[in-house]
Structure formats: C-alpha cells, structure tokens
CSV table of C-alpha atoms in Angstrom, one decimal:
chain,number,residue,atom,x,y,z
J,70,UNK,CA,158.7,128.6,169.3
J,71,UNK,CA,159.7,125.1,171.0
J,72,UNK,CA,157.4,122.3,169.7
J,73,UNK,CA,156.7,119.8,172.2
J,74,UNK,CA,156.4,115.6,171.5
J,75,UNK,CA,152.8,115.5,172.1
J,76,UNK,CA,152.4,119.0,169.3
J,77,UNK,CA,154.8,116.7,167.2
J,78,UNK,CA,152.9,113.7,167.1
J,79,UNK,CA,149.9,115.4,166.4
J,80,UNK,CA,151.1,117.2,163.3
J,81,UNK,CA,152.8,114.1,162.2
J,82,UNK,CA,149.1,112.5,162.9
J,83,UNK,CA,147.5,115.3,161.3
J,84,UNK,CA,150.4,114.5,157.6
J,85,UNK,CA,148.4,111.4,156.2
J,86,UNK,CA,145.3,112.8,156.2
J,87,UNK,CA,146.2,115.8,154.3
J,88,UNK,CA,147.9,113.9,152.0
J,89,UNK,CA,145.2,111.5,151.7
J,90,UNK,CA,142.3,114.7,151.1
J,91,UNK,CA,145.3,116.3,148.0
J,92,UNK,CA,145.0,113.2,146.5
J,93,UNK,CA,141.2,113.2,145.7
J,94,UNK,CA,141.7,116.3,144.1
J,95,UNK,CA,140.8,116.3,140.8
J,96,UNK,CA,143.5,115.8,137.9
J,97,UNK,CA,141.6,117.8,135.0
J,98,UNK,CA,144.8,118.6,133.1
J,99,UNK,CA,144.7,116.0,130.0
J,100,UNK,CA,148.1,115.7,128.5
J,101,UNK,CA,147.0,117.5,125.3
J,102,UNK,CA,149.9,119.5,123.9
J,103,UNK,CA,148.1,120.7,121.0
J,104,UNK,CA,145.4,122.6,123.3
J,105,UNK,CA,145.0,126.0,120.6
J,106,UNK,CA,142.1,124.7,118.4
J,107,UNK,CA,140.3,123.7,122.3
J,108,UNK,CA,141.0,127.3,122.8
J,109,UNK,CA,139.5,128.5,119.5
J,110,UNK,CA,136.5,126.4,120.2
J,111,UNK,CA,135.7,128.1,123.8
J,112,UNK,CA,136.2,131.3,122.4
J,113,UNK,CA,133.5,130.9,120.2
J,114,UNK,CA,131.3,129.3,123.0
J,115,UNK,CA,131.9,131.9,125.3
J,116,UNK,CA,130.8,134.8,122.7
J,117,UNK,CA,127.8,132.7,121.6
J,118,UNK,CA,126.9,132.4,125.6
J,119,UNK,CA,128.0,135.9,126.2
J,120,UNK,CA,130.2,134.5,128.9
J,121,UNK,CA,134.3,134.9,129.6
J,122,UNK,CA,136.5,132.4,128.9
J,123,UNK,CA,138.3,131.5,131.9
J,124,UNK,CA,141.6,129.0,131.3
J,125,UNK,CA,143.3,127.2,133.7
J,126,UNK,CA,146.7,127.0,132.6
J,127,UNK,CA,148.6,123.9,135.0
J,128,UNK,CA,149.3,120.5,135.2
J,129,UNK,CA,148.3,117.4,137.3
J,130,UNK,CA,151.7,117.0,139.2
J,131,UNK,CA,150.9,120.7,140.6
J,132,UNK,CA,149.3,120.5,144.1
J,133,UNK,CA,148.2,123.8,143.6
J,134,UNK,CA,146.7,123.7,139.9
J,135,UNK,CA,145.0,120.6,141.8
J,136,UNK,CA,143.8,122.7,144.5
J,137,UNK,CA,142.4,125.1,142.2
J,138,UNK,CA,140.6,122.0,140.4
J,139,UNK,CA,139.0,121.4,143.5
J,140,UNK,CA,138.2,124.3,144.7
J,141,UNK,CA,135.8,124.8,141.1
J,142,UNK,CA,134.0,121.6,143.2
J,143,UNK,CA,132.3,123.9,145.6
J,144,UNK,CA,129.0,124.5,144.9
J,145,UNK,CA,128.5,128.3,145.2
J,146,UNK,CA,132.2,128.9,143.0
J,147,UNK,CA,131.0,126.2,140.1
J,148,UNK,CA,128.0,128.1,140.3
J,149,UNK,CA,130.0,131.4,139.4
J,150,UNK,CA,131.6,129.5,136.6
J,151,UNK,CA,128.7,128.5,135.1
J,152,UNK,CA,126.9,131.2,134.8
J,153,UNK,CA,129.7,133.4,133.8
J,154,UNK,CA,132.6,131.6,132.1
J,155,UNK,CA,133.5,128.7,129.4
J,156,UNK,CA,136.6,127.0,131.8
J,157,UNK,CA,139.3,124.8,129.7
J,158,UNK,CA,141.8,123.0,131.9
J,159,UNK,CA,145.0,123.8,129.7
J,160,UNK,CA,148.1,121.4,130.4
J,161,UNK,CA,151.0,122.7,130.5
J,162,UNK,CA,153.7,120.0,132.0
J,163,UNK,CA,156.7,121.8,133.1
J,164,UNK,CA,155.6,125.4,131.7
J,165,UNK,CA,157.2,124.2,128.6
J,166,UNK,CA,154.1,123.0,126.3
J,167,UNK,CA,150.9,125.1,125.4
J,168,UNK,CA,153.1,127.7,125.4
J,169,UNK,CA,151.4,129.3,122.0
J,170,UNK,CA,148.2,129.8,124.0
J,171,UNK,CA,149.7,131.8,126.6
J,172,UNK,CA,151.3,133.5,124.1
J,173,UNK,CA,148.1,134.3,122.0
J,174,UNK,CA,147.0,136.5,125.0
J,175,UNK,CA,151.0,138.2,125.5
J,176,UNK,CA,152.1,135.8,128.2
J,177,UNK,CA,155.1,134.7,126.5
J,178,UNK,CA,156.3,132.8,129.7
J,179,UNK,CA,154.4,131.3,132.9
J,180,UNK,CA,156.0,132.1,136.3
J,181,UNK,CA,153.8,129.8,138.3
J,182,UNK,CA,151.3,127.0,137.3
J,183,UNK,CA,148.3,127.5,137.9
J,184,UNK,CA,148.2,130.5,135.7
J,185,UNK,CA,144.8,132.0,135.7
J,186,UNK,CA,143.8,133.9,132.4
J,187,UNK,CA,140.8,135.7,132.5
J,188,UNK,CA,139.7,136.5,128.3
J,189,UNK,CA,137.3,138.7,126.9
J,190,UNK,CA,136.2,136.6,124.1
J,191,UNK,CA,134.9,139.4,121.6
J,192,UNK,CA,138.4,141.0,121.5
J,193,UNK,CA,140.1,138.4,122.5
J,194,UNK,CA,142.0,140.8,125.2
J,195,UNK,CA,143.6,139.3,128.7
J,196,UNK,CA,141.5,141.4,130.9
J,197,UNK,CA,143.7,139.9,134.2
J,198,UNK,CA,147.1,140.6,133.1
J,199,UNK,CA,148.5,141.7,137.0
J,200,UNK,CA,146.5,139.8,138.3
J,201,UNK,CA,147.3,136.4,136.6
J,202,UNK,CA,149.3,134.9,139.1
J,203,UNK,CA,147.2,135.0,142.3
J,204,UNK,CA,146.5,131.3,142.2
J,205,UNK,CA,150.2,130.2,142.7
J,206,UNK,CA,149.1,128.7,146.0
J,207,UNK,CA,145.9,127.8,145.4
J,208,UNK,CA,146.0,124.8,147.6
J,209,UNK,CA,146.1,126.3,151.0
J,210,UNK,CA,143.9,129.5,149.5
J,211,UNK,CA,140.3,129.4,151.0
J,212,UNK,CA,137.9,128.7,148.6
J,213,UNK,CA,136.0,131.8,150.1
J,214,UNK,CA,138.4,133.9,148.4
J,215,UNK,CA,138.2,132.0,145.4
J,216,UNK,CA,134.7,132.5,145.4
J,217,UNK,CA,135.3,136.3,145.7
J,218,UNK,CA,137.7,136.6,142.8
J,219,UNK,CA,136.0,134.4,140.6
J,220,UNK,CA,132.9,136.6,141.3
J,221,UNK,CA,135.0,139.4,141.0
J,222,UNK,CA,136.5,138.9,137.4
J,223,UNK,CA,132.7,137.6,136.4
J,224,UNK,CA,132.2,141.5,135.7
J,225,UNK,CA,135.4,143.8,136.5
J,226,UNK,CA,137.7,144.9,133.3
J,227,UNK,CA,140.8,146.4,133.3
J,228,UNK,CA,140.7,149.3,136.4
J,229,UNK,CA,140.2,152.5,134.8
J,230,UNK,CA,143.2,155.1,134.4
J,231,UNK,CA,143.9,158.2,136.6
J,232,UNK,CA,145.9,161.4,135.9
J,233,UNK,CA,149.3,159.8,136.5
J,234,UNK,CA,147.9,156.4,134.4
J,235,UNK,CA,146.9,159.0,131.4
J,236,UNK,CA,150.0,160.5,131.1
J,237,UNK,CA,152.3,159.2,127.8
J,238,UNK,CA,155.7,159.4,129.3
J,239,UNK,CA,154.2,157.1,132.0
J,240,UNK,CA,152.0,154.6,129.6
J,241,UNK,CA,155.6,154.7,127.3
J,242,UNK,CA,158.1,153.9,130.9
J,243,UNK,CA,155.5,151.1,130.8
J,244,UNK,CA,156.0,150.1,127.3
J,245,UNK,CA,159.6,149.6,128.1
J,246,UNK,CA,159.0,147.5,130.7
J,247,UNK,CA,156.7,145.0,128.6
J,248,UNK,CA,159.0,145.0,125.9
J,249,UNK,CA,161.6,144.0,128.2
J,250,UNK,CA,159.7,141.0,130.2
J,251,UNK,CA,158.5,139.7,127.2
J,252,UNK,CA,162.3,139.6,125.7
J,253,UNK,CA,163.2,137.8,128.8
J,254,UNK,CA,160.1,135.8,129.5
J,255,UNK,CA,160.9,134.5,125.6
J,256,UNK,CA,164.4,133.5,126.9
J,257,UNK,CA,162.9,132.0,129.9
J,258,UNK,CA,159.8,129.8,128.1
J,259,UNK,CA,163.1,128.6,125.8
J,260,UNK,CA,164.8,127.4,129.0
J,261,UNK,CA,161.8,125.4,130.2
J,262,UNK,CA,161.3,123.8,126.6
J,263,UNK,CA,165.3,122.6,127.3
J,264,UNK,CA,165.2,121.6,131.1
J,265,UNK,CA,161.9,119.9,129.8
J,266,UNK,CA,163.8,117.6,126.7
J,267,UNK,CA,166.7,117.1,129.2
J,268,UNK,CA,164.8,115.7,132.1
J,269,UNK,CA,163.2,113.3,129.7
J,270,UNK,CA,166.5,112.2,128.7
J,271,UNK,CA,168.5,109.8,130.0
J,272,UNK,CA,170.6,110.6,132.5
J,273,UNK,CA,174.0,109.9,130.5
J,274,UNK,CA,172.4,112.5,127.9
J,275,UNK,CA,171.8,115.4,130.1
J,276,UNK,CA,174.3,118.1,130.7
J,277,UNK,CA,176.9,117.5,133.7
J,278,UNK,CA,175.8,120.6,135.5
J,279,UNK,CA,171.6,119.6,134.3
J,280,UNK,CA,171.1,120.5,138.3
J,281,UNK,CA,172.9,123.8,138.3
J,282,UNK,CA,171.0,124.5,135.5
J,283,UNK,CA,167.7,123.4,136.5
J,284,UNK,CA,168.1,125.3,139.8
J,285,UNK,CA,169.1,128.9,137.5
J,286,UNK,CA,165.6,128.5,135.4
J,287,UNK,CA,164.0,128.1,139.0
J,288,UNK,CA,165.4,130.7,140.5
J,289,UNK,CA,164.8,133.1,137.4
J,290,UNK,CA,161.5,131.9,137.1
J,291,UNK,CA,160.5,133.1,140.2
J,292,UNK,CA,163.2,136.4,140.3
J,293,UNK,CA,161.8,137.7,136.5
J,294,UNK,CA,158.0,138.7,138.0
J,295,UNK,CA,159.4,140.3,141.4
J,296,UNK,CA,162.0,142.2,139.0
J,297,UNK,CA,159.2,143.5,136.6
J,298,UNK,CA,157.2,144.8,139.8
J,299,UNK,CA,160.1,146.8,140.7
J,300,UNK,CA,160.2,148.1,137.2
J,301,UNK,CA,156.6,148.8,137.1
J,302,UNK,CA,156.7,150.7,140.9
J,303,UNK,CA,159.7,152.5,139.9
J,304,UNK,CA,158.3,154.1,136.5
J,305,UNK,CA,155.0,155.2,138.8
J,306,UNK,CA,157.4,156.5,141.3
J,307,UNK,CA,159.6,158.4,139.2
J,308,UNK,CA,156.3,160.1,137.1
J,309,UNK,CA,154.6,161.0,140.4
J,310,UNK,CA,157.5,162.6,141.6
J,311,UNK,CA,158.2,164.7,138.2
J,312,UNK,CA,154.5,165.6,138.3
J,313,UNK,CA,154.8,166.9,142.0
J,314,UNK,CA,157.5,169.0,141.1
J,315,UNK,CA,156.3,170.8,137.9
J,316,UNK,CA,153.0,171.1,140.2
J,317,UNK,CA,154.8,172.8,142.9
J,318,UNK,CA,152.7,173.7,145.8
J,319,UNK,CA,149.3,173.6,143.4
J,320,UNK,CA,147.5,170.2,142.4
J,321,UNK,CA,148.3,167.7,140.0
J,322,UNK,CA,146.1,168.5,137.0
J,323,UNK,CA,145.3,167.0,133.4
J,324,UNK,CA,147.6,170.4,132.6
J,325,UNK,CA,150.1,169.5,134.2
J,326,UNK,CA,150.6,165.4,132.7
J,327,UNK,CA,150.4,167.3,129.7
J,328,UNK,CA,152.6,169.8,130.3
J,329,UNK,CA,154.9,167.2,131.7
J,330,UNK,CA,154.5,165.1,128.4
J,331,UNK,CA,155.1,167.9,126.4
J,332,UNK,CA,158.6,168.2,128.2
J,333,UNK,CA,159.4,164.3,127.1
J,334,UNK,CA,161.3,164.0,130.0
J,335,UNK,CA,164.6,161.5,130.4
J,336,UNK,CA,162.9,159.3,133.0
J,337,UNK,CA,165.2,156.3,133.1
J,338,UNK,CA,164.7,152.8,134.3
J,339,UNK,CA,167.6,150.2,135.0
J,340,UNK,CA,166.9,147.2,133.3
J,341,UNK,CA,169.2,144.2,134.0
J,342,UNK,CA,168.7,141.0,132.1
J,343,UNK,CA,169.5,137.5,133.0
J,344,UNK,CA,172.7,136.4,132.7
J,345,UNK,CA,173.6,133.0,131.5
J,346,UNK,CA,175.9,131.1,129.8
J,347,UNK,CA,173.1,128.9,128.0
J,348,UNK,CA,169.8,130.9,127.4
C-alpha cells in the first residue's frame, strides 16, 4: 500500500497525542521486590471476601502492563474487579524480581509482562494457567474485551476434561511437557536475574557480547511459550490419532481411553532445549 504526504502527516499528527494519552496511564507497579508477604495478605482478604485474587504481574516501563492499569480505570471493568477480585499490582522490573510469587503458583518464568494470574485463594490453585498470557498487548486491546475476560474469569475454573483429556497416557504426555518448561523456564528466569545485574552495571563490567546475549534471552523468551504449544498440540494429536485407530470405524469411548491406557503406548514427543553457552 503506497502512503501518501497528506496520510503521512496525519499519522505523524496523530504520534504526539498518543504518546501524550500512554503517558497518563497509570504507573501502579511500586518497586517492591519483596512483594510475597503483600501476596499472603490478599490471599487472606480474598477468602475472607470470598473473592479471587487477581495479580498483575508488570512493571511501569511496560506500555502494556500500563495499558492494563488503565484499562481497570473504566468504570464497568473496576466494577468487575470490585465485586469479584482482591487486585495487587506486582513489580517485576525486567521479569527478573518477584520471581518467587510466580513461582508459588508454578510459573517458574514470565514470557511477557503483564502476566495476568488469576488464583483461587482457598487452594491457592492458578485457575488461568493457558490463559496467562493474553494481556501481552494490553495497550492496543479494547477494554471491551477486557471487560469480557475479566467478567469471564470472575466465575469460570479450569474447562472440564473430555474423553481424550481423561485419558492417562495423555494427562502423563502432558506431564512431560511441564516438567520440561518448567526445567527451561528455570534456566530462562536465571538468564533475566543476569541480563538484569549486568545492565545495572557499568558498561566496562558487562560482558563484551552483553548485546548478543541480551538479544538470545529475548528471543528465547518469546520462542519457549510457542515451543511448549507445539508440545502441548502434538501430544493431543498423537493420542487422538492412537484412539482413532484402536476405535476403528466405531466411536471413541471411555473403553477405548482405557483400553488405550492399558496398552501404555510409546507415544513420543521431541523435546529440544535451549542451547547456550551461558545459561
């Protein structure tokens, strides 16, 4: 598509004022490093109020953790939140600090800030585990789908399993899988703890290749969740299709998962860690 001057100089009109509306956004995220007895104290307010704890795991140089902060501004959403949630604001700086509160719900690395964890606070279970993630680009979201998740996760638990999502040798293929990102996701949170320390250095005390390496943890950062989805699709490909054969031409049936369990079939998945010289 060719942009003309005039389409130009409107968007370049149009740059301040966004910039200018971003930076009233609010900037909730404190600096506190030490965040786990805030986090003890909401969980206790949220099971005295029979509410769910809702925490905002970000920081304030995040447009988008920002974003999110400002969409909880809109009436009808912070209306949702307080009815149905305690909401802590949890800093997090470069993914490296608070990283024992992510951990006390198995998170053992953020992939994006914001992070979004929705708690039940009587068994202190992550009830949004997939779905942790979908307020990476909160900024240019529209608050009417925030208002629609946050509604959403006011109520809905963990979706309830199926014949394919009852069967063991499935539920195990997905034991693998969280055994394995939350080997690597370990590695990863270590990384950001060291990019962290060496940014704050001075210059002369940083690695020679600091950028090489700053760019890796990026890029593995944002390769580690799309890898664990492929994981997670191929285990539910590779049990549907074993199911559909043992079923033949008849339907799949509770028999047959358990039939197919019985068998402990050799399902394998292809798991390929980072490589690096460092971490």
């Amino acid at each position: 598509m060719r942009i003309t001057a005039a389409v130009l100089g409107f968007l370049l009109f149009l740059m301040p004022a966004i910039a200018a509306a971003e930076d009233d956004h609010p900037q909730p995220f404190d600096g506190n490093y030490d965040a786990m007895p805030v986090v003890d104290a909401a969980l206790a307010q949220a099971r005295a109020e029979d509410k769910r704890l809702l925490l905002v795991l970000g920081a304030n140089w995040c447009h988008d953790s920002r974003g999110l902060a400002h969409h909880f501004e809109d009436p009808e959403l912070a209306a949702t939140l307080e009815q149905s949630y305690v909401t802590r604001f949890i800093d997090v700086d470069w993914r490296n600090e608070n990283q024992d509160v992510a951990a006390r719900f198995g998170i053992a690395a953020l992939y994006a800030t914001p992070t979004v964890l929705v708690v039940d606070p009587e068994e202190e279970v992550l009830l949004n585990r997939e779905a942790r993630n979908d307020w990476s680009s909160a900024a240019s979201t529209p608050v009417e789908e925030a208002r629609a998740w946050f509604a959403k996760w006011a109520d809905q638990g963990p979706a309830s399993a199926g014949l394919l999502e009852g069967s063991l040798t499935y539920q195990a293929m997905l034991l693998e899988i969280e055994v394995f990102e939350d080997e690597e996701a370990a590695r990863l949170a270590g990384a950001y703890r060291d990019i962290a320390a060496w940014r704050a250095a001075p210059a002369s005390e940083r690695p020679e290749n600091f950028d090489a390496l700053d760019a890796e943890v990026e890029a593995w950062r944002r390769a580690l969740p799309r890898q664990i989805g492929r994981l997670q699709s191929r285990a539910r490909s590779l049990v549907a299709e074993a199911l559909s054969t043992r079923a033949g031409d008849a339907p799949v049936t509770i028999e047959t998962v358990a039939a197919l369990d019985a068998d402990e079939p050799d399902l394998a998945l292809d798991f390929e860690p980072h490589v690096s010289s460092v971490w």
